[in-house]
CSV table of C-alpha atoms in Angstrom, one decimal:
chain,number,residue,atom,x,y,z
A,1,MET,CA,-16.9,-8.5,13.2
A,2,SER,CA,-14.3,-10.1,11.4
A,3,ALA,CA,-11.9,-13.5,12.6
A,4,ASN,CA,-8.1,-13.2,12.8
A,5,LEU,CA,-7.7,-16.3,11.2
A,6,ALA,CA,-9.6,-18.6,9.5
A,7,GLU,CA,-9.5,-22.5,9.1
A,8,PRO,CA,-8.3,-24.1,5.8
A,9,LEU,CA,-11.5,-24.3,3.4
A,10,ALA,CA,-13.5,-27.2,3.6
A,11,LEU,CA,-15.6,-26.1,0.7
A,12,PRO,CA,-15.2,-23.1,-1.9
A,13,SER,CA,-16.2,-20.0,-0.6
A,14,ALA,CA,-19.2,-18.1,-2.0
A,15,TYR,CA,-16.8,-15.2,-2.7
A,16,MET,CA,-13.8,-16.8,-4.4
A,17,ASP,CA,-13.2,-18.1,-7.9
A,18,GLU,CA,-13.8,-21.4,-7.8
A,19,ALA,CA,-10.3,-22.9,-9.1
A,20,LEU,CA,-8.6,-20.5,-6.7
A,21,ALA,CA,-10.2,-21.2,-3.6
A,22,ALA,CA,-8.9,-25.0,-4.8
A,23,GLN,CA,-5.8,-23.9,-5.3
A,24,LEU,CA,-5.7,-22.2,-1.9
A,25,PHE,CA,-7.1,-25.2,-0.5
A,26,ASP,CA,-3.7,-27.1,-1.3
A,27,SER,CA,-1.7,-24.0,-0.6
A,28,GLY,CA,-1.4,-24.7,3.0
A,29,LEU,CA,-2.3,-21.3,3.5
A,30,LYS,CA,-5.2,-19.5,5.3
A,31,PRO,CA,-8.5,-17.7,4.1
A,32,MET,CA,-9.2,-14.3,5.6
A,33,THR,CA,-12.2,-13.8,6.5
A,34,LEU,CA,-13.4,-10.1,6.2
A,35,GLY,CA,-17.3,-8.5,6.9
A,36,GLY,CA,-18.1,-11.7,7.1
A,37,ARG,CA,-16.5,-13.1,3.7
A,38,GLU,CA,-14.2,-15.8,3.4
A,39,LEU,CA,-11.7,-14.5,0.6
A,40,LEU,CA,-8.1,-15.1,-0.5
A,41,PRO,CA,-5.5,-14.0,2.1
A,42,ILE,CA,-4.7,-11.0,-0.7
A,43,VAL,CA,-5.4,-7.4,-0.6
A,44,GLN,CA,-4.4,-5.4,-3.9
A,45,GLY,CA,-3.1,-2.2,-2.4
A,46,GLY,CA,-4.4,1.2,-3.2
A,47,MET,CA,-2.7,3.4,-5.6
A,48,GLY,CA,-3.0,6.6,-7.2
A,49,VAL,CA,-3.6,8.7,-9.3
A,50,GLY,CA,-5.8,6.3,-11.3
A,51,VAL,CA,-3.2,3.5,-11.4
A,52,SER,CA,-5.9,1.2,-9.2
A,53,ALA,CA,-9.3,1.9,-10.9
A,54,HIS,CA,-12.3,-0.2,-11.5
A,55,ARG,CA,-10.8,-2.6,-14.0
A,56,LEU,CA,-7.8,-3.9,-11.9
A,57,ALA,CA,-9.7,-3.5,-8.4
A,58,GLY,CA,-13.0,-5.3,-10.0
A,59,THR,CA,-10.6,-8.1,-11.7
A,60,VAL,CA,-9.0,-8.6,-8.0
A,61,ALA,CA,-12.5,-8.9,-6.1
A,62,ALA,CA,-13.8,-11.2,-8.9
A,63,MET,CA,-10.8,-14.0,-7.9
A,64,GLY,CA,-11.6,-13.6,-4.6
A,65,GLY,CA,-9.6,-11.0,-3.0
A,66,VAL,CA,-9.7,-7.4,-2.1
A,67,GLY,CA,-9.8,-4.7,-4.8
A,68,THR,CA,-8.9,-1.5,-4.0
A,69,LEU,CA,-9.5,1.7,-5.7
A,70,SER,CA,-7.8,4.8,-5.3
A,71,ALA,CA,-10.0,7.8,-4.6
A,72,VAL,CA,-7.1,10.9,-5.5
A,73,ASP,CA,-7.9,12.9,-8.7
A,74,ALA,CA,-10.3,9.8,-9.9
A,75,ARG,CA,-11.2,11.8,-12.4
A,76,ARG,CA,-8.3,11.1,-14.6
A,77,HIS,CA,-10.1,8.1,-16.0
A,78,HIS,CA,-13.3,10.0,-17.0
A,79,PRO,CA,-13.0,12.1,-20.2
A,80,ASP,CA,-16.1,14.1,-19.4
A,81,LEU,CA,-15.1,14.7,-16.2
A,82,MET,CA,-11.5,16.3,-16.9
A,83,ALA,CA,-13.4,17.9,-20.2
A,84,ARG,CA,-15.8,19.5,-17.3
A,85,THR,CA,-12.3,20.7,-15.1
A,86,GLU,CA,-10.0,21.5,-18.1
A,87,GLY,CA,-8.6,25.1,-17.9
A,88,LEU,CA,-10.2,26.0,-14.8
A,89,SER,CA,-6.8,26.6,-12.7
A,90,SER,CA,-6.3,29.5,-15.1
A,91,ARG,CA,-9.0,31.7,-13.5
A,92,ILE,CA,-7.3,34.0,-11.5
A,93,GLY,CA,-9.8,34.9,-8.5
A,94,GLN,CA,-11.8,32.1,-8.7
A,95,ASP,CA,-10.0,29.8,-6.8
A,96,GLU,CA,-12.6,28.5,-4.5
A,97,ASP,CA,-15.1,27.9,-7.4
A,98,THR,CA,-12.5,25.7,-9.3
A,99,ARG,CA,-11.8,24.0,-5.8
A,100,ARG,CA,-15.2,22.9,-5.7
A,101,GLN,CA,-15.6,22.1,-9.4
A,102,VAL,CA,-12.7,19.7,-9.2
A,103,ASP,CA,-13.8,18.3,-5.7
A,104,ALA,CA,-17.1,17.3,-7.3
A,105,ALA,CA,-15.6,16.0,-10.5
A,106,ASN,CA,-13.7,13.5,-8.3
A,107,ARG,CA,-16.1,12.4,-5.9
A,108,GLU,CA,-18.2,11.7,-9.2
A,109,ALA,CA,-15.7,9.7,-10.4
A,110,VAL,CA,-15.1,7.8,-7.1
A,111,ALA,CA,-18.9,6.6,-7.1
A,112,ARG,CA,-18.5,5.7,-11.1
A,113,GLU,CA,-15.7,3.6,-10.4
A,114,ILE,CA,-17.2,1.8,-7.3
A,115,ARG,CA,-20.0,0.8,-9.6
A,116,ALA,CA,-17.9,-0.2,-12.5
A,117,ALA,CA,-15.7,-2.2,-9.9
A,118,ARG,CA,-18.3,-3.8,-8.4
A,119,GLU,CA,-19.8,-5.0,-11.6
A,120,ALA,CA,-16.9,-6.3,-12.8
A,121,SER,CA,-16.6,-8.3,-9.4
A,122,GLN,CA,-19.5,-10.6,-10.0
A,123,GLY,CA,-20.4,-10.5,-6.7
A,124,ARG,CA,-17.1,-11.9,-5.3
A,125,GLY,CA,-14.5,-10.7,-2.9
A,126,LEU,CA,-14.7,-6.8,-1.5
A,127,ILE,CA,-14.5,-3.4,-3.3
A,128,ALA,CA,-12.5,-1.3,-1.1
A,129,MET,CA,-11.4,2.6,-1.4
A,130,ASN,CA,-8.3,4.2,-0.7
A,131,VAL,CA,-8.3,7.6,0.4
A,132,MET,CA,-5.0,9.5,1.9
A,133,ARG,CA,-5.7,11.0,4.9
A,134,ALA,CA,-3.2,13.9,3.5
A,135,VAL,CA,-5.6,14.9,0.8
A,136,SER,CA,-7.7,17.9,1.3
A,137,ASP,CA,-11.2,16.8,0.2
A,138,TYR,CA,-10.3,13.7,2.5
A,139,ALA,CA,-13.4,14.0,4.2
A,140,GLY,CA,-15.2,14.2,1.0
A,141,TYR,CA,-13.8,11.2,-0.7
A,142,VAL,CA,-15.1,9.4,2.4
A,143,THR,CA,-18.3,10.3,2.5
A,144,ALA,CA,-19.2,9.6,-1.4
A,145,SER,CA,-17.3,6.3,-1.0
A,146,LEU,CA,-19.8,5.2,1.7
A,147,GLU,CA,-22.6,6.8,-0.3
A,148,ALA,CA,-22.0,4.8,-3.2
A,149,GLY,CA,-21.7,1.6,-1.3
A,150,VAL,CA,-18.0,0.5,-1.2
A,151,ASP,CA,-17.6,-2.4,0.9
A,152,ALA,CA,-14.7,-1.0,2.8
A,153,VAL,CA,-12.6,2.3,3.6
A,154,VAL,CA,-9.0,2.2,3.7
A,155,VAL,CA,-7.1,4.9,4.9
A,156,GLY,CA,-3.2,5.7,5.0
A,157,ALA,CA,-1.0,9.0,5.1
A,158,GLY,CA,-1.8,10.2,8.4
A,159,LEU,CA,-4.1,8.5,11.5
A,160,PRO,CA,-7.5,8.9,10.9
A,161,LEU,CA,-8.6,9.6,13.5
A,162,ASP,CA,-12.1,10.8,12.4
A,163,LEU,CA,-13.2,7.7,10.2
A,164,PRO,CA,-15.7,6.7,12.9
A,165,ASP,CA,-17.3,10.0,13.0
A,166,LEU,CA,-17.0,10.1,8.8
A,167,ALA,CA,-18.9,6.6,8.5
A,168,GLN,CA,-21.1,6.9,11.7
A,169,ASP,CA,-24.4,6.0,9.3
A,170,HIS,CA,-22.8,3.4,7.5
A,171,SER,CA,-22.0,0.7,10.1
A,172,ASP,CA,-21.9,-2.1,7.3
A,173,ALA,CA,-18.6,-0.6,5.7
A,174,LEU,CA,-15.4,-1.9,7.1
A,175,LEU,CA,-12.9,0.4,8.3
A,176,ILE,CA,-9.4,-0.2,7.6
A,177,PRO,CA,-6.8,2.3,8.6
A,178,ILE,CA,-2.9,1.7,7.7
A,179,LEU,CA,-0.3,1.8,10.4
A,180,SER,CA,3.2,0.8,10.4
A,181,ASP,CA,4.1,0.3,14.1
A,182,ALA,CA,2.3,-1.4,17.4
A,183,ARG,CA,2.3,2.3,18.8
A,184,GLY,CA,0.1,3.3,16.0
A,185,VAL,CA,-2.5,0.2,16.6
A,186,GLN,CA,-2.8,1.0,20.1
A,187,LEU,CA,-3.4,4.4,19.6
A,188,ILE,CA,-5.9,3.8,16.8
A,189,VAL,CA,-7.7,0.9,18.9
A,190,LYS,CA,-8.2,3.0,21.9
A,191,LYS,CA,-9.3,6.3,19.9
A,192,TRP,CA,-11.9,4.6,18.0
A,193,GLU,CA,-13.0,2.3,21.0
A,194,ARG,CA,-14.5,5.9,22.5
A,195,LYS,CA,-16.3,6.1,19.7
A,196,LYS,CA,-17.8,2.9,19.8
A,197,ARG,CA,-16.3,1.5,16.6
A,198,LEU,CA,-13.1,-0.7,16.1
A,199,PRO,CA,-11.3,-1.3,13.1
A,200,ASP,CA,-12.5,-3.9,11.2
A,201,ALA,CA,-8.8,-4.9,9.8
A,202,ILE,CA,-5.2,-3.5,10.5
A,203,VAL,CA,-2.9,-2.9,7.4
A,204,ILE,CA,0.6,-3.4,8.5
A,205,GLU,CA,2.8,-1.4,6.1
A,206,HIS,CA,6.7,-1.8,6.4
A,207,PRO,CA,8.3,1.6,5.3
A,208,ARG,CA,11.2,-0.2,4.1
A,209,LEU,CA,9.9,-2.2,1.8
A,210,ALA,CA,6.8,-0.5,0.4
A,211,GLY,CA,6.5,1.8,-2.6
A,212,GLY,CA,4.6,5.6,-2.6
A,213,HIS,CA,4.5,7.7,0.6
A,214,LEU,CA,5.7,5.6,3.5
A,215,GLY,CA,4.7,5.7,7.3
A,216,ALA,CA,7.7,7.1,8.9
A,217,ALA,CA,8.1,10.2,10.2
A,218,LYS,CA,11.3,10.7,7.8
A,219,ILE,CA,13.9,9.1,5.9
A,220,ALA,CA,16.1,8.2,8.5
A,221,ASP,CA,13.6,6.2,10.2
A,222,LEU,CA,12.7,3.8,7.3
A,223,ASN,CA,15.1,1.1,8.8
A,224,ASP,CA,13.9,1.0,12.2
A,225,PRO,CA,13.7,-2.1,13.8
A,226,ARG,CA,10.0,-1.3,15.2
A,227,PHE,CA,8.6,-1.7,11.6
A,228,ASP,CA,9.7,-5.0,11.4
A,229,PHE,CA,7.3,-7.5,10.7
A,230,GLU,CA,8.8,-9.8,13.1
A,231,ARG,CA,8.2,-7.2,15.6
A,232,VAL,CA,4.9,-5.4,14.8
A,233,ILE,CA,2.8,-8.2,14.3
A,234,PRO,CA,3.4,-9.9,17.4
A,235,ASP,CA,3.5,-6.5,19.4
A,236,SER,CA,0.0,-5.7,17.8
A,237,LEU,CA,-1.2,-8.9,18.4
A,238,ALA,CA,-0.3,-9.2,22.4
A,239,PHE,CA,-2.2,-5.8,22.7
A,240,LEU,CA,-5.3,-6.9,20.9
A,241,ARG,CA,-5.2,-9.9,22.8
A,242,SER,CA,-4.6,-8.0,26.0
A,243,ALA,CA,-7.8,-6.1,25.1
A,244,GLY,CA,-9.7,-9.2,24.4
A,245,ILE,CA,-10.2,-8.2,20.7
A,246,GLU,CA,-7.7,-10.2,19.1
A,247,LYS,CA,-10.0,-12.1,17.0
A,248,GLU,CA,-11.8,-9.4,15.7
A,249,ILE,CA,-9.4,-7.4,13.9
A,250,PRO,CA,-7.4,-8.9,11.2
A,251,LEU,CA,-3.8,-8.0,10.7
A,252,ILE,CA,-2.8,-7.2,7.0
A,253,ALA,CA,1.1,-7.1,6.3
A,254,ALA,CA,2.1,-4.9,3.4
A,255,GLY,CA,5.6,-4.3,2.0
A,256,GLY,CA,7.7,-6.2,0.0
A,257,ILE,CA,5.4,-9.1,-0.4
A,258,ARG,CA,6.2,-11.4,-3.7
A,259,SER,CA,5.7,-15.3,-3.1
A,260,HIS,CA,3.7,-17.9,-1.3
A,261,ALA,CA,6.8,-18.2,1.0
A,262,ASP,CA,6.2,-14.3,2.1
A,263,ILE,CA,2.7,-15.3,2.7
A,264,GLN,CA,3.1,-18.1,4.7
A,265,ARG,CA,5.7,-16.1,6.8
A,266,VAL,CA,3.8,-13.3,7.9
A,267,GLN,CA,0.8,-15.9,8.5
A,268,THR,CA,2.9,-17.9,11.1
A,269,LEU,CA,3.3,-14.5,12.8
A,270,GLY,CA,-0.1,-14.1,13.1
A,271,ALA,CA,-1.1,-11.8,10.0
A,272,ALA,CA,-4.2,-12.9,8.4
A,273,GLY,CA,-3.3,-11.8,5.0
A,274,VAL,CA,-1.0,-9.7,3.1
A,275,GLN,CA,-1.5,-6.3,0.9
A,276,LEU,CA,0.7,-5.9,-2.3
A,277,GLY,CA,0.9,-2.8,-4.8
A,278,THR,CA,3.4,-2.8,-7.3
A,279,PRO,CA,3.1,-6.7,-8.2
A,280,PHE,CA,-0.7,-5.5,-9.1
A,281,ALA,CA,0.0,-2.1,-10.5
A,282,VAL,CA,2.2,-4.1,-13.6
A,283,THR,CA,-0.8,-6.8,-14.5
A,284,GLU,CA,-2.4,-6.7,-17.8
A,285,GLU,CA,-5.5,-5.5,-16.1
A,286,GLY,CA,-3.7,-2.7,-14.5
A,287,ASP,CA,-5.2,0.7,-15.1
A,288,ALA,CA,-2.2,2.5,-16.1
A,289,HIS,CA,-0.4,3.1,-19.2
A,290,PRO,CA,1.8,0.3,-20.3
A,291,GLU,CA,4.8,2.3,-20.3
A,292,PHE,CA,4.3,3.0,-16.8
A,293,LYS,CA,4.0,-0.8,-16.1
A,294,ARG,CA,7.4,-1.3,-18.2
A,295,VAL,CA,9.1,0.9,-15.8
A,296,LEU,CA,8.0,-0.5,-12.7
A,297,ALA,CA,8.7,-4.2,-14.0
A,298,GLU,CA,12.3,-3.3,-15.0
A,299,ALA,CA,13.7,-1.2,-12.1
A,300,ARG,CA,15.7,-2.8,-9.8
A,301,ASP,CA,16.5,-2.4,-6.1
A,302,GLU,CA,19.3,-0.1,-6.8
A,303,ASP,CA,16.8,2.0,-8.9
A,304,MET,CA,14.9,3.0,-6.2
A,305,VAL,CA,15.2,6.5,-4.7
A,306,GLU,CA,14.1,7.8,-1.3
A,307,PHE,CA,12.7,11.7,-0.8
A,308,THR,CA,10.5,13.8,1.0
A,309,SER,CA,7.1,14.1,-1.0
A,310,VAL,CA,5.2,17.5,-1.4
A,311,ALA,CA,3.2,15.7,1.4
A,312,GLY,CA,5.7,16.0,4.0
A,313,LEU,CA,5.8,12.1,4.1
A,314,PRO,CA,9.3,10.1,3.1
A,315,ALA,CA,8.3,8.5,-0.3
A,316,ARG,CA,9.9,5.8,-2.7
A,317,ALA,CA,9.7,5.8,-6.3
A,318,VAL,CA,12.0,4.6,-9.7
A,319,GLY,CA,14.9,6.8,-10.2
A,320,THR,CA,13.2,8.4,-13.3
A,321,PRO,CA,14.9,11.1,-15.3
A,322,TRP,CA,12.2,13.5,-13.9
A,323,LEU,CA,13.1,12.6,-10.1
A,324,LYS,CA,16.7,12.2,-11.0
A,325,ALA,CA,16.4,16.2,-12.1
A,326,TYR,CA,14.5,17.3,-9.2
A,327,LEU,CA,16.9,16.1,-6.8
A,328,LYS,CA,19.8,17.6,-8.1
A,329,ILE,CA,18.0,20.8,-7.6
A,330,GLU,CA,16.2,20.3,-4.6
A,331,ASP,CA,18.7,22.3,-2.4
A,332,ARG,CA,18.2,25.3,-4.5
A,333,LEU,CA,14.4,25.1,-4.4
A,334,GLN,CA,14.7,24.4,-0.5
A,335,ALA,CA,16.8,27.5,-0.3
A,336,VAL,CA,13.7,30.1,-1.4
A,337,VAL,CA,11.1,28.5,0.1
A,338,HIS,CA,8.3,30.5,0.8
A,339,ALA,CA,4.4,30.4,1.0
A,340,LYS,CA,2.3,31.3,-2.8
A,341,ASN,CA,-0.9,32.8,-2.7
A,342,ARG,CA,-2.3,30.2,-4.5
A,343,CYS,CA,-2.0,26.7,-5.5
A,344,THR,CA,-0.8,26.9,-9.2
A,345,LYS,CA,-3.7,24.4,-10.4
A,346,ALA,CA,-6.3,25.8,-8.0
A,347,PHE,CA,-7.1,22.5,-7.3
A,348,ASP,CA,-5.1,22.1,-3.4
A,349,CYS,CA,-5.1,18.4,-3.6
A,350,LEU,CA,-3.3,18.2,-0.2
A,351,ALA,CA,-4.6,19.6,2.9
A,352,GLN,CA,-0.9,20.7,3.8
A,353,CYS,CA,1.7,20.9,0.7
A,354,GLY,CA,5.1,21.8,1.0
A,355,LEU,CA,5.1,23.6,-2.8
A,356,ARG,CA,2.1,25.9,-2.2
A,357,ASP,CA,2.6,26.7,1.5
A,358,GLY,CA,6.6,26.9,1.3
A,359,LEU,CA,7.4,24.5,4.2
A,360,ALA,CA,11.1,23.8,4.5
A,361,GLY,CA,12.4,20.3,4.2
A,362,TRP,CA,9.1,19.1,2.3
A,363,GLY,CA,8.9,18.3,-1.4
A,364,GLN,CA,9.0,21.4,-3.7
A,365,PHE,CA,7.2,19.9,-6.5
A,366,CYS,CA,3.4,19.2,-7.7
A,367,ILE,CA,2.7,15.9,-7.3
A,368,ASP,CA,-0.5,15.8,-8.9
A,369,ASN,CA,1.1,16.5,-12.3
A,370,GLN,CA,4.2,14.4,-12.0
A,371,LEU,CA,1.6,11.4,-10.7
A,372,ALA,CA,-0.8,12.2,-13.4
A,373,ALA,CA,2.5,12.0,-16.1
A,374,ALA,CA,3.0,8.8,-14.8
A,375,LEU,CA,0.0,7.0,-15.1
A,376,ARG,CA,0.1,8.5,-18.8
A,377,GLY,CA,3.3,6.7,-19.1
A,378,ASP,CA,5.5,10.0,-19.4
A,379,LEU,CA,8.9,9.1,-18.4
A,380,LYS,CA,10.4,12.5,-18.6
A,381,LYS,CA,7.6,14.3,-16.3
A,382,GLY,CA,6.5,11.2,-14.7
A,383,LEU,CA,7.0,10.2,-10.6
A,384,PHE,CA,6.7,6.7,-10.4
A,385,PHE,CA,6.2,5.0,-7.3
A,386,ARG,CA,7.3,1.3,-6.6
A,387,GLY,CA,7.9,-0.9,-3.7
A,388,VAL,CA,11.5,-2.9,-3.4
A,389,GLY,CA,11.7,-6.5,-4.6
A,390,GLU,CA,11.9,-8.1,-7.5
A,391,LEU,CA,8.5,-8.5,-8.8
A,392,PRO,CA,6.9,-12.5,-9.2
A,393,PHE,CA,7.3,-12.3,-12.6
A,394,GLY,CA,10.2,-10.3,-13.3
A,395,SER,CA,9.7,-7.7,-15.9
A,396,GLN,CA,7.1,-10.0,-17.8
A,397,ILE,CA,3.6,-8.4,-18.1
A,398,ARG,CA,1.0,-10.9,-17.0
A,399,SER,CA,-2.5,-11.2,-15.8
A,400,VAL,CA,-4.4,-10.8,-12.0
A,401,ARG,CA,-5.3,-14.6,-12.2
A,402,GLU,CA,-1.4,-15.5,-13.2
A,403,LEU,CA,-0.1,-13.5,-10.4
A,404,MET,CA,-3.0,-15.0,-7.5
A,405,GLU,CA,-1.9,-18.3,-9.2
A,406,ARG,CA,2.0,-17.7,-8.5
A,407,LEU,CA,1.2,-16.4,-5.2
A,408,LEU,CA,-0.8,-19.6,-3.9
A,409,THR,CA,1.8,-22.1,-5.4
A,410,ARG,CA,4.1,-23.2,-3.0
A,411,SER,CA,7.8,-23.9,-4.3
A,412,VAL,CA,8.8,-27.0,-5.4
A,413,ALA,CA,11.0,-27.6,-2.3
A,414,LEU,CA,7.6,-27.2,0.1
A,415,ARG,CA,5.7,-29.2,-2.4
A,416,ALA,CA,8.5,-32.0,-2.3
A,417,VAL,CA,8.3,-32.2,1.8
């Protein structure tokens, strides 16, 4: 099992870039141990559709961090798989066949992405796959990832109570749920213990700070103090300590992490490491279109919009033309909510969809269309998920290495002490 916190490095780790390992030693930060590997205490968050694919995840792992792929509609980066599934949604009466073919293409893409990311990693770091619990082919994505030999499966957007069952034949794979409060930590640990499995780490994601789908029941809950790192990390550690497993389950803080000081602060609270999404999304190696990166990099906190996603979860994104236009007519769309006979794309990407299933209060748009548009850099049609906080390099697009170096660099004031 994994240790919660490691001692400062005495010798360079075989799983880290040598220069960054040396910088970590000088940074005052502690390395993080996952799956027996001593790593940088930095996890790149999984971002769909296609935002975190093999180029980004493989580069992060090569530096000595955790590079995370996203399983959701991974075919978007594979022209042959897109061609294979193009136009299937127009075949009325063949919905089941369409769904099977799209799911098969996405599972194939998942395996390809894992292989490509592992090759890019040069044997360093860890390669993880993020799977949303809310997607319809959740179990298929998890199974495909495990069979392709991914190092870790990370699950958010719902409680992955069944993840140990899906991974029962893959004892070497790390299982990492994303949760937001100490109550969720207790629930997952107790449920998984009955299945003879413990989380190998837990990501603690703050819904007031993160981007994309958020771990709160409704928008009004985003500022609830029970989500504050100063509360949830110590409370979660107290529970783990009482159960005698504190050193076996590292906590990884996610949401609003932008600097060395942020990492130091959460490590002081007891976290082993941090997870960042938006700062990695805008790197040179990020897998999205340059216009996608520009939109995120130039957005300010006052440009952020919270709304309810089609998945029924609060979400945070940049207030782009499409999102503003949608929100203007959302009340009218909600007034005529009704269940549809079929998904307009016959893809059924979500297990429960506000648009398809006519769920009042849930989003009324096709999230796959809008996220795919953002991936292409289409400002007029895209949904651009983003977390809050100014990015480490402001509006500049820099490399993964430069971002890692910035995160491991103490401020001038701290170095002078």
